[in-house]
Amino acid sequence: MEYEHTCMIRGDGGRALRAILDQICNKWTLLVVATLDQGILRFTDLHHQIPGISQRMLTLTLRNLERDGLITRTVHAEVPPRVEYALTPTGESLIPPALALAGWAIANAPGIEASREAYAEYRQNG
Amino acid sequence: MEYEHTCMIRGDGGRALRAILDQICNKWTLLVVATLDQGILRFTDLHHQIPGISQRMLTLTLRNLERDGLITRTVHAEVPPRVEYALTPTGESLIPPALALAGWAIANAPGIEASREAYAEYRQNG
DNA sequence: CCGTATCCGAAATGATACTG
DNA sequence: CAGTATCATTTCGGATACGG
């Protein structure tokens, strides 16, 4: 039992954590951050590398990350325009904990899926 | 740069991770899991210890966690009824990565807040 | 005590069209 | 190329009332 440590989560009723989680755990943020871990990328690069994301959601996600200081946005005065995105040190520091969670998710995905099927079965037949 | 590792996140377009994240990163799940880390608790215990949660959302959150095999739900045939919730080993194994993320969130909250204020300032004045 | 049922408003996301 | 604007849809969560 590691109850002493979970005060980090429960501390202020979870407000500090959830303020960040709200930002991190939307549909695209972690995917954008992970993609930018390969280095400087342009808008179109990201759009191509992240399957399914719309221009609108990519723009919104990038703007929020920039606002929070996790990425930089550099506009080059050229024609055609070139805009480059890169992780800041803060943004890079998010990668290890994100990987920890991703590792857990992937390791437990089969078990969770099995549990869901068993649960659905149980709800149907009793 | 740790790009080689982020394939865990980007692997399948992030689907494996997001399937879990959808479940984990709603408003209450992590808070319920962290609270249950102290041991077996009843519905009312949880309701009292988690400020602001409604009966409805507590029920929904607990049902989803039970469905995914992260908690057990034990009904005792008594009057008045007694229902006990506890983490499964899978549920407990979520605590360390959750703490890693919480640690990051709390460590970086001041910097992010500062960045947000600077960004708002910038948007107002130019 | 431990929920379920219903309704409603807010927020997130997607589709589509248009622009400097 | 790198967005913005607008609209429709979906999903989430809160409030309230009721039930075994």
PDB file of C-alpha atoms in Angstrom, chain A residues 9-124:
ATOM      1  CA  ILE A   9      -3.287  13.181  -6.335  1.00  0.00           C
ATOM      2  CA  ARG A  10      -5.889  13.732  -3.655  1.00  0.00           C
ATOM      3  CA  GLY A  11      -4.160  16.704  -2.026  1.00  0.00           C
ATOM      4  CA  ASP A  12      -6.377  19.611  -2.942  1.00  0.00           C
ATOM      5  CA  GLY A  13      -9.273  17.488  -4.017  1.00  0.00           C
ATOM      6  CA  GLY A  14      -7.321  16.750  -7.169  1.00  0.00           C
ATOM      7  CA  ARG A  15      -7.582  20.288  -8.480  1.00  0.00           C
ATOM      8  CA  ALA A  16      -3.892  20.789  -9.313  1.00  0.00           C
ATOM      9  CA  LEU A  17      -3.731  17.460 -11.082  1.00  0.00           C
ATOM     10  CA  ARG A  18      -6.974  17.912 -12.933  1.00  0.00           C
ATOM     11  CA  ALA A  19      -6.054  21.394 -14.134  1.00  0.00           C
ATOM     12  CA  ILE A  20      -3.204  19.734 -16.003  1.00  0.00           C
ATOM     13  CA  LEU A  21      -5.088  16.590 -16.867  1.00  0.00           C
ATOM     14  CA  ASP A  22      -7.828  18.608 -18.509  1.00  0.00           C
ATOM     15  CA  GLN A  23      -5.210  19.930 -20.872  1.00  0.00           C
ATOM     16  CA  ILE A  24      -3.253  16.710 -21.359  1.00  0.00           C
ATOM     17  CA  CYS A  25      -6.009  14.181 -21.689  1.00  0.00           C
ATOM     18  CA  ASN A  26      -8.016  15.538 -24.529  1.00  0.00           C
ATOM     19  CA  LYS A  27      -8.101  13.603 -27.738  1.00  0.00           C
ATOM     20  CA  TRP A  28      -4.912  14.848 -29.392  1.00  0.00           C
ATOM     21  CA  THR A  29      -2.494  16.599 -27.016  1.00  0.00           C
ATOM     22  CA  LEU A  30      -0.341  13.651 -25.997  1.00  0.00           C
ATOM     23  CA  LEU A  31      -0.192  12.462 -29.586  1.00  0.00           C
ATOM     24  CA  VAL A  32       1.041  15.852 -30.773  1.00  0.00           C
ATOM     25  CA  VAL A  33       3.635  16.050 -28.001  1.00  0.00           C
ATOM     26  CA  ALA A  34       4.870  12.516 -28.728  1.00  0.00           C
ATOM     27  CA  THR A  35       5.113  13.296 -32.433  1.00  0.00           C
ATOM     28  CA  LEU A  36       7.093  16.463 -31.768  1.00  0.00           C
ATOM     29  CA  ASP A  37       9.570  14.407 -29.761  1.00  0.00           C
ATOM     30  CA  GLN A  38      11.268  13.560 -33.052  1.00  0.00           C
ATOM     31  CA  GLY A  39      12.257  17.223 -33.443  1.00  0.00           C
ATOM     32  CA  ILE A  40      11.142  20.365 -35.258  1.00  0.00           C
ATOM     33  CA  LEU A  41       8.095  19.829 -37.453  1.00  0.00           C
ATOM     34  CA  ARG A  42       5.887  21.972 -39.654  1.00  0.00           C
ATOM     35  CA  PHE A  43       2.103  22.165 -39.494  1.00  0.00           C
ATOM     36  CA  THR A  44       1.690  19.903 -42.494  1.00  0.00           C
ATOM     37  CA  ASP A  45       4.180  17.382 -41.134  1.00  0.00           C
ATOM     38  CA  LEU A  46       2.089  17.026 -38.006  1.00  0.00           C
ATOM     39  CA  HIS A  47      -1.099  16.872 -40.019  1.00  0.00           C
ATOM     40  CA  HIS A  48       0.282  13.994 -42.076  1.00  0.00           C
ATOM     41  CA  GLN A  49       1.836  12.099 -39.188  1.00  0.00           C
ATOM     42  CA  ILE A  50      -1.223  12.152 -36.956  1.00  0.00           C
ATOM     43  CA  PRO A  51      -3.928  10.133 -38.669  1.00  0.00           C
ATOM     44  CA  GLY A  52      -7.456  11.391 -38.290  1.00  0.00           C
ATOM     45  CA  ILE A  53      -6.781  14.813 -36.856  1.00  0.00           C
ATOM     46  CA  SER A  54      -8.560  17.722 -38.525  1.00  0.00           C
ATOM     47  CA  GLN A  55      -6.900  21.035 -39.330  1.00  0.00           C
ATOM     48  CA  ARG A  56      -9.112  22.676 -36.765  1.00  0.00           C
ATOM     49  CA  MET A  57      -8.201  20.333 -33.903  1.00  0.00           C
ATOM     50  CA  LEU A  58      -4.511  20.414 -34.794  1.00  0.00           C
ATOM     51  CA  THR A  59      -4.568  24.209 -34.663  1.00  0.00           C
ATOM     52  CA  LEU A  60      -6.438  24.276 -31.356  1.00  0.00           C
ATOM     53  CA  THR A  61      -4.145  21.697 -29.792  1.00  0.00           C
ATOM     54  CA  LEU A  62      -1.003  23.508 -30.926  1.00  0.00           C
ATOM     55  CA  ARG A  63      -2.294  26.853 -29.654  1.00  0.00           C
ATOM     56  CA  ASN A  64      -3.040  25.436 -26.224  1.00  0.00           C
ATOM     57  CA  LEU A  65       0.362  23.778 -25.999  1.00  0.00           C
ATOM     58  CA  GLU A  66       2.002  27.047 -27.001  1.00  0.00           C
ATOM     59  CA  ARG A  67      -0.030  28.958 -24.422  1.00  0.00           C
ATOM     60  CA  ASP A  68       1.077  26.511 -21.726  1.00  0.00           C
ATOM     61  CA  GLY A  69       4.714  26.816 -22.723  1.00  0.00           C
ATOM     62  CA  LEU A  70       5.108  23.188 -23.846  1.00  0.00           C
ATOM     63  CA  ILE A  71       5.920  24.002 -27.454  1.00  0.00           C
ATOM     64  CA  THR A  72       7.316  26.931 -29.433  1.00  0.00           C
ATOM     65  CA  ARG A  73       5.822  28.263 -32.651  1.00  0.00           C
ATOM     66  CA  THR A  74       8.169  29.924 -35.104  1.00  0.00           C
ATOM     67  CA  VAL A  75       6.819  31.752 -38.151  1.00  0.00           C
ATOM     68  CA  HIS A  76       9.286  32.307 -40.980  1.00  0.00           C
ATOM     69  CA  ALA A  77       8.570  35.313 -43.200  1.00  0.00           C
ATOM     70  CA  GLU A  78       8.607  33.449 -46.491  1.00  0.00           C
ATOM     71  CA  VAL A  79       6.318  32.659 -49.377  1.00  0.00           C
ATOM     72  CA  PRO A  80       4.874  30.126 -49.066  1.00  0.00           C
ATOM     73  CA  PRO A  81       4.716  30.513 -45.281  1.00  0.00           C
ATOM     74  CA  ARG A  82       6.671  28.144 -43.060  1.00  0.00           C
ATOM     75  CA  VAL A  83       5.699  27.583 -39.437  1.00  0.00           C
ATOM     76  CA  GLU A  84       7.782  25.322 -37.245  1.00  0.00           C
ATOM     77  CA  TYR A  85       6.800  23.693 -33.990  1.00  0.00           C
ATOM     78  CA  ALA A  86       9.179  22.273 -31.387  1.00  0.00           C
ATOM     79  CA  LEU A  87       9.008  21.042 -27.807  1.00  0.00           C
ATOM     80  CA  THR A  88      10.312  23.290 -25.046  1.00  0.00           C
ATOM     81  CA  PRO A  89      12.268  21.706 -22.152  1.00  0.00           C
ATOM     82  CA  THR A  90       8.999  21.649 -20.210  1.00  0.00           C
ATOM     83  CA  GLY A  91       7.330  19.880 -23.104  1.00  0.00           C
ATOM     84  CA  GLU A  92      10.130  17.337 -23.285  1.00  0.00           C
ATOM     85  CA  SER A  93       9.867  16.697 -19.568  1.00  0.00           C
ATOM     86  CA  LEU A  94       6.313  15.497 -20.101  1.00  0.00           C
ATOM     87  CA  ILE A  95       7.485  12.589 -22.240  1.00  0.00           C
ATOM     88  CA  PRO A  96       8.746  10.263 -19.455  1.00  0.00           C
ATOM     89  CA  PRO A  97       5.561  10.325 -17.347  1.00  0.00           C
ATOM     90  CA  ALA A  98       3.518  10.063 -20.525  1.00  0.00           C
ATOM     91  CA  LEU A  99       5.519   6.971 -21.482  1.00  0.00           C
ATOM     92  CA  ALA A 100       4.925   5.514 -18.036  1.00  0.00           C
ATOM     93  CA  LEU A 101       1.200   5.854 -18.545  1.00  0.00           C
ATOM     94  CA  ALA A 102       1.383   4.587 -22.114  1.00  0.00           C
ATOM     95  CA  GLY A 103       3.348   1.580 -20.930  1.00  0.00           C
ATOM     96  CA  TRP A 104       0.702   0.797 -18.364  1.00  0.00           C
ATOM     97  CA  ALA A 105      -2.068   1.275 -20.915  1.00  0.00           C
ATOM     98  CA  ILE A 106      -0.495  -1.065 -23.445  1.00  0.00           C
ATOM     99  CA  ALA A 107       0.503  -3.658 -20.851  1.00  0.00           C
ATOM    100  CA  ASN A 108      -3.008  -3.796 -19.420  1.00  0.00           C
ATOM    101  CA  ALA A 109      -5.060  -3.312 -22.567  1.00  0.00           C
ATOM    102  CA  PRO A 110      -5.651  -7.058 -23.109  1.00  0.00           C
ATOM    103  CA  GLY A 111      -6.727  -7.620 -19.506  1.00  0.00           C
ATOM    104  CA  ILE A 112      -9.051  -4.648 -19.561  1.00  0.00           C
ATOM    105  CA  GLU A 113     -10.563  -5.725 -22.849  1.00  0.00           C
ATOM    106  CA  ALA A 114     -11.162  -9.213 -21.450  1.00  0.00           C
ATOM    107  CA  SER A 115     -12.732  -7.743 -18.332  1.00  0.00           C
ATOM    108  CA  ARG A 116     -15.047  -5.615 -20.459  1.00  0.00           C
ATOM    109  CA  GLU A 117     -16.211  -8.582 -22.472  1.00  0.00           C
ATOM    110  CA  ALA A 118     -16.793 -10.646 -19.348  1.00  0.00           C
ATOM    111  CA  TYR A 119     -18.757  -7.753 -17.876  1.00  0.00           C
ATOM    112  CA  ALA A 120     -20.906  -7.367 -20.999  1.00  0.00           C
ATOM    113  CA  GLU A 121     -21.542 -11.118 -20.961  1.00  0.00           C
ATOM    114  CA  TYR A 122     -22.501 -10.962 -17.305  1.00  0.00           C
ATOM    115  CA  ARG A 123     -24.914  -8.081 -17.872  1.00  0.00           C
ATOM    116  CA  GLN A 124     -26.600  -9.965 -20.687  1.00  0.00           C
TER     117      GLN A 124
END
